[in-house]
Structure formats: C-alpha cells, structure tokens
C-alpha positions as semicolon CSV with decimal commas, in nm:
position;residue;x (nm);y (nm);z (nm)
1;M;3,205;7,340;-2,889
2;S;3,556;7,333;-3,019
3;S;3,776;7,616;-3,123
4;P;3,731;7,733;-3,483
5;T;4,106;7,687;-3,523
6;S;4,067;7,310;-3,484
7;P;3,861;7,201;-3,785
8;C;3,847;6,835;-3,681
9;E;3,678;6,945;-3,359
10;E;3,425;7,176;-3,527
11;V;3,117;6,976;-3,459
12;I;2,837;7,195;-3,337
13;K;2,930;7,454;-3,596
14;N;2,973;7,211;-3,885
15;L;2,736;6,935;-3,779
16;S;2,372;7,032;-3,812
17;L;2,031;6,902;-3,898
18;E;1,984;7,077;-4,230
19;A;1,632;7,119;-4,363
20;I;1,675;6,868;-4,643
21;Q;1,549;6,517;-4,691
22;L;1,821;6,260;-4,745
23;C;1,808;5,922;-4,907
24;D;1,815;5,618;-4,680
25;R;2,096;5,363;-4,648
26;D;1,962;5,171;-4,946
27;G;1,990;5,476;-5,170
28;N;1,614;5,535;-5,192
29;K;1,480;5,890;-5,197
30;S;1,152;6,067;-5,250
31;Q;1,083;6,259;-5,569
32;D;1,119;6,594;-5,397
33;S;1,425;6,501;-5,198
34;G;1,650;6,766;-5,351
35;I;1,928;6,510;-5,404
36;A;2,059;6,453;-5,752
37;E;2,124;6,113;-5,907
38;M;2,432;5,938;-5,776
39;E;2,762;6,013;-5,942
40;E;3,102;5,869;-5,874
41;L;3,187;6,007;-5,537
42;P;3,410;5,791;-5,316
43;V;3,229;5,561;-5,077
44;P;3,360;5,571;-4,719
45;H;3,503;5,241;-4,599
46;N;3,700;5,103;-4,303
47;I;3,508;5,327;-4,063
48;K;3,669;5,371;-3,721
49;I;3,506;5,503;-3,404
50;S;3,732;5,635;-3,126
51;N;3,742;5,867;-2,823
52;I;3,395;5,758;-2,717
53;T;3,236;5,947;-2,426
54;C;2,880;5,953;-2,291
55;D;2,774;6,216;-2,548
56;S;3,043;6,228;-2,818
57;F;3,272;6,021;-3,037
58;K;3,526;6,064;-3,314
59;I;3,471;5,908;-3,651
60;S;3,709;5,855;-3,940
61;W;3,718;5,647;-4,256
62;E;3,915;5,583;-4,571
63;M;3,819;5,699;-4,921
64;D;3,950;5,651;-5,271
65;S;4,119;5,964;-5,402
66;K;3,898;5,970;-5,711
67;S;3,668;6,278;-5,703
68;K;3,770;6,338;-5,343
69;D;3,818;6,709;-5,408
70;R;3,450;6,741;-5,505
71;I;3,327;6,642;-5,158
72;T;3,167;6,931;-4,970
73;H;2,967;6,745;-4,704
74;Y;2,934;6,420;-4,514
75;F;2,597;6,264;-4,435
76;I;2,601;6,064;-4,112
77;D;2,316;5,826;-4,038
78;L;2,314;5,771;-3,662
79;N;2,050;5,552;-3,497
80;K;1,997;5,375;-3,168
81;K;2,062;5,011;-3,236
82;E;1,715;4,895;-3,137
83;N;1,563;5,142;-3,385
84;K;1,790;5,074;-3,679
85;N;1,515;4,905;-3,883
86;S;1,245;5,158;-3,803
87;N;1,102;5,410;-4,044
88;K;1,365;5,679;-4,095
89;F;1,114;5,946;-4,196
90;K;0,824;6,031;-3,965
91;H;0,756;6,326;-4,195
92;K;0,929;6,428;-4,512
93;D;1,030;6,764;-4,363
94;V;1,189;6,608;-4,056
95;P;1,539;6,483;-4,144
96;T;1,706;6,213;-3,941
97;K;2,057;6,246;-4,083
98;L;2,339;6,460;-3,950
99;V;2,494;6,685;-4,213
100;A;2,856;6,787;-4,164
101;K;3,083;7,004;-4,372
102;A;3,376;6,812;-4,513
103;V;3,634;6,882;-4,244
104;P;3,959;6,687;-4,194
105;L;3,918;6,347;-4,029
106;P;3,878;6,228;-3,762
107;M;3,571;6,437;-3,696
108;T;3,405;6,476;-3,358
109;V;3,032;6,414;-3,332
110;R;2,895;6,566;-3,015
111;G;2,543;6,637;-2,895
112;H;2,353;6,541;-2,581
113;W;2,023;6,591;-2,765
114;F;2,085;6,285;-2,984
115;L;2,348;6,084;-2,793
116;S;2,277;5,911;-2,461
117;P;2,529;5,739;-2,234
118;R;2,570;5,363;-2,226
119;T;2,361;5,321;-2,541
120;E;2,427;5,112;-2,853
121;Y;2,418;5,294;-3,186
122;T;2,465;5,217;-3,552
123;V;2,633;5,461;-3,788
124;A;2,683;5,480;-4,164
125;V;2,834;5,755;-4,380
126;Q;2,787;5,906;-4,728
127;T;3,001;6,161;-4,906
128;A;2,819;6,442;-5,085
129;S;2,882;6,731;-5,317
130;K;2,652;7,031;-5,291
131;Q;2,563;7,181;-5,627
132;V;2,501;7,547;-5,712
133;D;2,126;7,483;-5,733
134;G;2,123;7,338;-5,381
135;D;2,091;6,976;-5,486
136;Y;2,337;6,714;-5,362
137;V;2,529;6,451;-5,550
138;V;2,587;6,163;-5,309
139;S;2,787;5,843;-5,287
140;E;2,653;5,508;-5,182
141;W;2,626;5,445;-4,809
142;S;2,919;5,294;-4,629
143;E;2,896;4,974;-4,430
144;I;2,708;4,999;-4,100
145;I;2,920;5,014;-3,786
146;E;2,799;4,951;-3,430
147;F;2,935;5,109;-3,112
148;C;2,828;5,188;-2,757
149;T;2,860;5,523;-2,581
150;A;3,039;5,546;-2,247
151;D;2,932;5,609;-1,887
152;Y;2,948;5,946;-1,716
153;S;3,304;6,055;-1,649
154;K;3,425;6,207;-1,322
155;V;3,367;6,548;-1,482
156;H;3,000;6,472;-1,540
157;L;2,958;6,321;-1,194
158;T;3,116;6,630;-1,040
159;Q;2,849;6,838;-1,213
160;L;2,582;6,612;-1,059
161;L;2,757;6,639;-0,723
162;E;2,748;7,018;-0,734
163;K;2,375;7,015;-0,817
164;A;2,308;6,776;-0,529
165;E;2,498;6,997;-0,285
166;V;2,258;7,282;-0,359
167;I;1,956;7,098;-0,215
168;A;2,122;6,875;0,048
169;G;2,004;7,091;0,337
170;R;2,131;7,102;0,692
171;M;2,300;6,809;0,866
172;L;2,133;6,585;1,123
173;K;2,301;6,341;1,360
174;L;2,291;5,966;1,301
175;S;2,425;5,669;1,493
176;V;2,346;5,363;1,280
177;F;2,327;5,236;0,925
178;Y;2,037;5,003;0,852
179;R;1,927;4,757;0,584
180;N;1,572;4,629;0,544
181;Q;1,493;4,293;0,386
182;H;1,247;4,007;0,418
183;K;1,298;3,750;0,693
184;E;1,385;3,488;0,429
185;Y;1,685;3,699;0,320
186;F;1,844;3,696;0,663
187;D;1,768;3,325;0,707
188;Y;1,943;3,257;0,376
189;I;2,248;3,463;0,479
190;R;2,283;3,265;0,801
191;E;2,240;2,928;0,633
192;H;2,432;2,971;0,308
193;H;2,684;3,253;0,363
194;G;2,816;3,188;0,711
195;N;2,623;3,481;0,859
196;A;2,787;3,737;0,627
197;M;2,589;3,955;0,387
198;Q;2,764;3,949;0,050
199;P;2,806;4,236;-0,199
200;S;2,594;4,209;-0,512
201;V;2,597;4,402;-0,839
202;K;2,411;4,732;-0,819
203;D;2,089;4,748;-1,020
204;N;2,013;5,002;-1,294
205;S;1,833;5,257;-1,079
206;G;1,933;5,622;-1,106
207;S;2,107;5,804;-1,389
208;H;2,138;5,606;-1,711
209;G;2,503;5,714;-1,739
210;S;2,605;5,615;-1,386
211;P;2,931;5,415;-1,398
212;I;2,831;5,208;-1,094
213;S;2,503;5,068;-1,232
214;G;2,541;4,705;-1,328
215;K;2,911;4,713;-1,236
216;L;2,985;4,803;-0,874
217;E;2,936;4,529;-0,616
218;G;2,815;4,633;-0,273
219;I;2,555;4,610;0,001
220;F;2,281;4,871;0,018
221;F;2,228;5,060;0,344
222;S;2,017;5,356;0,453
223;C;2,109;5,616;0,712
224;N;1,839;5,886;0,707
225;T;1,674;5,962;1,040
226;E;1,342;6,112;1,138
227;F;1,367;6,479;1,225
228;N;1,163;6,454;1,544
229;T;1,321;6,137;1,690
230;G;1,673;6,130;1,548
231;K;1,619;5,758;1,478
232;P;1,559;5,559;1,158
233;P;1,199;5,568;1,031
234;Q;0,985;5,267;1,118
235;D;0,851;5,232;0,762
236;S;1,051;5,079;0,476
237;P;1,001;4,985;0,109
238;Y;1,234;4,686;0,129
239;G;1,103;4,445;0,393
240;R;0,980;4,418;0,750
241;Y;1,310;4,300;0,899
242;R;1,591;4,544;0,963
243;F;1,962;4,495;1,024
244;E;2,110;4,782;1,223
245;I;2,483;4,839;1,268
246;A;2,672;5,110;1,455
247;A;2,789;5,376;1,209
248;E;3,155;5,351;1,312
249;K;3,172;4,984;1,208
250;L;3,111;5,077;0,843
251;F;3,224;5,438;0,817
252;N;3,549;5,550;0,978
253;P;3,895;5,690;0,891
254;N;3,987;5,351;0,741
255;T;3,723;5,392;0,470
256;N;3,689;5,622;0,169
257;L;3,366;5,795;0,067
258;Y;3,259;5,852;-0,293
259;F;2,973;6,032;-0,468
260;G;2,789;5,790;-0,697
261;D;2,471;5,953;-0,833
262;F;2,191;6,208;-0,790
263;Y;1,841;6,141;-0,919
264;C;1,466;6,149;-0,864
265;M;1,176;5,932;-0,978
266;Y;0,922;6,192;-1,095
267;T;0,885;6,300;-0,731
268;A;0,964;6,611;-0,527
269;Y;1,229;6,435;-0,318
270;H;1,571;6,338;-0,446
271;Y;1,817;6,056;-0,388
272;V;2,195;6,070;-0,351
273;I;2,397;5,751;-0,385
274;L;2,717;5,736;-0,182
275;V;2,975;5,457;-0,174
276;I;3,175;5,361;0,136
277;A;3,478;5,145;0,057
278;P;3,748;5,017;0,295
279;V;4,081;5,174;0,196
280;G;4,268;4,960;-0,057
281;S;3,978;4,718;-0,116
282;P;3,869;4,616;-0,468
283;G;3,565;4,842;-0,428
284;D;3,791;5,131;-0,333
285;E;4,006;5,080;-0,643
286;F;3,696;5,063;-0,863
287;C;3,557;5,388;-0,724
288;K;3,888;5,572;-0,722
289;Q;3,905;5,542;-1,101
290;R;3,544;5,643;-1,169
291;L;3,384;5,849;-0,891
292;P;3,451;6,184;-0,720
293;Q;3,594;6,123;-0,374
294;L;3,450;6,313;-0,078
295;N;3,624;6,436;0,237
296;I;3,472;6,219;0,512
297;K;3,494;6,509;0,759
298;D;3,366;6,785;0,533
299;N;3,099;6,728;0,269
300;K;2,730;6,808;0,226
301;F;2,592;6,453;0,253
302;L;2,751;6,222;0,510
303;T;3,029;6,308;0,756
304;C;3,240;6,127;1,011
305;D;3,447;6,326;1,261
306;E;3,590;6,292;1,608
307;E;3,463;6,508;1,894
308;D;3,607;6,466;2,245
309;G;3,743;6,126;2,151
310;V;3,410;6,001;2,014
311;M;3,316;5,950;1,649
312;V;3,021;6,170;1,551
313;Y;2,814;6,121;1,234
314;H;2,583;6,351;1,039
315;H;2,367;6,311;0,727
316;A;2,196;6,559;0,494
317;Q;1,834;6,626;0,587
318;D;1,681;6,714;0,249
319;V;1,795;6,422;0,032
320;I;1,744;6,048;0,076
321;L;2,084;5,883;0,102
322;E;2,145;5,541;-0,049
323;V;2,475;5,410;0,087
324;I;2,659;5,123;-0,079
325;Y;2,921;4,940;0,131
326;T;3,159;4,742;-0,088
327;D;3,273;4,461;0,148
328;P;3,087;4,172;0,316
329;V;2,919;4,255;0,649
330;D;2,870;3,993;0,921
331;L;2,529;3,993;1,088
332;S;2,701;3,947;1,425
333;L;2,823;4,309;1,399
334;G;2,467;4,436;1,444
335;T;2,112;4,331;1,523
336;V;1,816;4,206;1,318
337;A;1,464;4,292;1,433
338;E;1,116;4,338;1,287
339;I;1,005;4,698;1,230
340;T;0,676;4,823;1,374
341;G;0,587;5,037;1,071
342;H;0,463;4,958;0,722
343;Q;0,633;4,816;0,414
344;L;0,589;5,098;0,162
345;M;0,658;4,923;-0,169
346;S;0,573;5,236;-0,368
347;L;0,890;5,402;-0,235
348;S;1,123;5,131;-0,360
349;T;1,401;5,249;-0,590
350;A;1,484;4,904;-0,729
351;N;1,570;4,958;-1,098
352;A;1,394;5,296;-1,077
353;K;1,430;5,518;-1,383
354;K;1,545;5,875;-1,343
355;D;1,315;6,159;-1,447
356;P;1,498;6,304;-1,752
357;S;1,299;6,628;-1,738
358;C;1,390;6,729;-1,382
359;K;1,599;7,047;-1,387
360;T;1,722;6,987;-1,033
361;C;1,908;6,659;-1,093
362;N;1,997;6,654;-1,464
363;I;2,302;6,789;-1,640
364;S;2,351;6,889;-2,002
365;V;2,473;6,553;-2,126
366;G;2,286;6,236;-2,209
367;R;2,053;6,135;-1,929
C-alpha cells in the first residue's frame, strides 16, 4: 500500500469492490443497479498500461476537459482474457468491477487477490460522478485494452527462497548428479547429437510466476540421496535408465548457483529448483538478471566446498532438489545404466501445477 501523500499510488485505499452493481461494457444495467442514466461525462480514450509487475500495473488515459471536474470515481473492468466474454454477474450483489476514487493519473492497480503473474487480461474504464442520493452518473466505456502481467521479480523469488530455507532440513553428503530417461532417449543423443545431451526449454511446472518456466534452457538433474545408503534412490519417475556424473564435473567454483523456485503438488513434500550455470555462459547471464544467486559454499540447499584438497558436496535432506544445468553435457563424462528399482510415474513433476493453497510454499502475490 502506498503512502497517503502519493495520491497516484493510493490503490488499496482508493481501489475497492464497492457493494454496487455496475453496468457492463455495453452500457446495460439492471433496474435496481443504482446507476443513473448516462450524462455527458468524458469517455476515457488512449488508455496506456505501464509499470507492469506480477500483481500490479499503472493505468492512465486521456479525457476531454468537458465535465471533467464532475468526475468523482473511475470504474475499471478487469478480466482474464479467456473470460472476457463470460457472464459478468454471477449474482446481482456480487460486483465484478473495481471502483477507484478519481485520483491523479497514472493510477496504480495492485492486488494479488485478482491479479496473477504471467496472465493475459483485458481492461476498460468508465468515468463516474457519484450523486448525493448515492446513484452514479457514468460515461460510456472506453475501448478494451489487453495486457499481460509479469513474472516474479527477484524480490518475490527471495521471499520464496526464505520460505524454502525454513524447511530445507539438515545437509547430507552427495557425490553424483543423475538424470533418468528412457533407453530411447540416450540412443537418440548418441545418434543425433554426437553423444551430448542438449539443453531444452524448461516446462511449466512449479510456480505460475516463475521466470524460468518456458524460458530457461537447461538439462534436468537430480541429486537427492537415500538417508540410509548415501546413494541415489533406485526408483525414478522419469525412466529406467540413469546417467550418473561426478558432482564436481557439473558443480564447482567455475559455476554459479541460483535459486529458481519452491513448490509442492498437493503433497506433504516440497520441491526446490536450483540452476547451475557455468560462469559467463548464456544461462548464467539469463539467471543473473532474474534469479537470486546463492553462495556455493554456504546455502541451505546445495553446497560445494573444499576439504583437505578434495571437493565435498552436500544437499538438503527435507526438500526434493531439481537441478537445471544450462550447458550441454557429454555422455562420456559419466555412465548410463539401468536402475534396479521401479519407474514411479505418479511422482513425475512434468508440467506439474503448484498447490495455490499451501501456506508453506506460497507468498502473498499472484500464485
């Protein structure tokens, strides 16, 4: 919420869902709407959307000066793009418009309860004049503008990072990273990619606002170990063949480590996505602009440090780590073998949707 001394930022104070029923974009209204017949109030035009974040935006428009001094409120019709033709009124006492006092423009619209990250919206605006009897005189609706909200910023991801740190648990030793796939995948890599696994675009699993989903290119690895053996589990959701590579070949002082996401899939256990990027690589530059960077020697999830001249690695016990490596990896750097356990498809996180109701892994912005 903005300071009362900055009227253009007064959103939560001035922007509210008032208990009135507004007319729709076509000017239709019910008989008991409480809105008077239209008079000559200026119609907003040349609407501009700016300063878009994952749960806010600024809006401004132009108006004719005629009757401008009579304007007391703005009515803002905000809808997800896919729902723009749906019924605006589920019940006549449930308004769907945002009502804002007529503050100087541009005006900030902010609210995680009606704005989600990376989502397309439509917006239209009316000017209104509140009468002494409580009725409103309104203008015609403006043109409809479309825009898309942004991804989580580093600030939002840092909030997720701090929540993940709370449940990460103690650190266990690891020695390898591993990647499970079907036999046909590894055959294809050998035949068509010269033995080198290639980065691919990350799917849409995890937080809806994650800036890496659908954008960052990398190769998915796991690193969690079994508590009793200190080795990777023999079961996997992703295929019966496993590529294992010594940890130091992917994660070392010549790489940077980034926090990417924290989520669950309506389950008790949680996932943390980390990104390992060789210093100065395209993946490193991508992450440096968008993700919180972690100290490789001192963090709650995955560490790399030297002890007696030997690199030692640890991972968090109480979260499942999904590690994305941003460069190609040659199969000759490790080994491929069939696992002895089961392929547990139900544990796959491919395009998995985050539980928006989980208090452990959600923050107070759009999910």
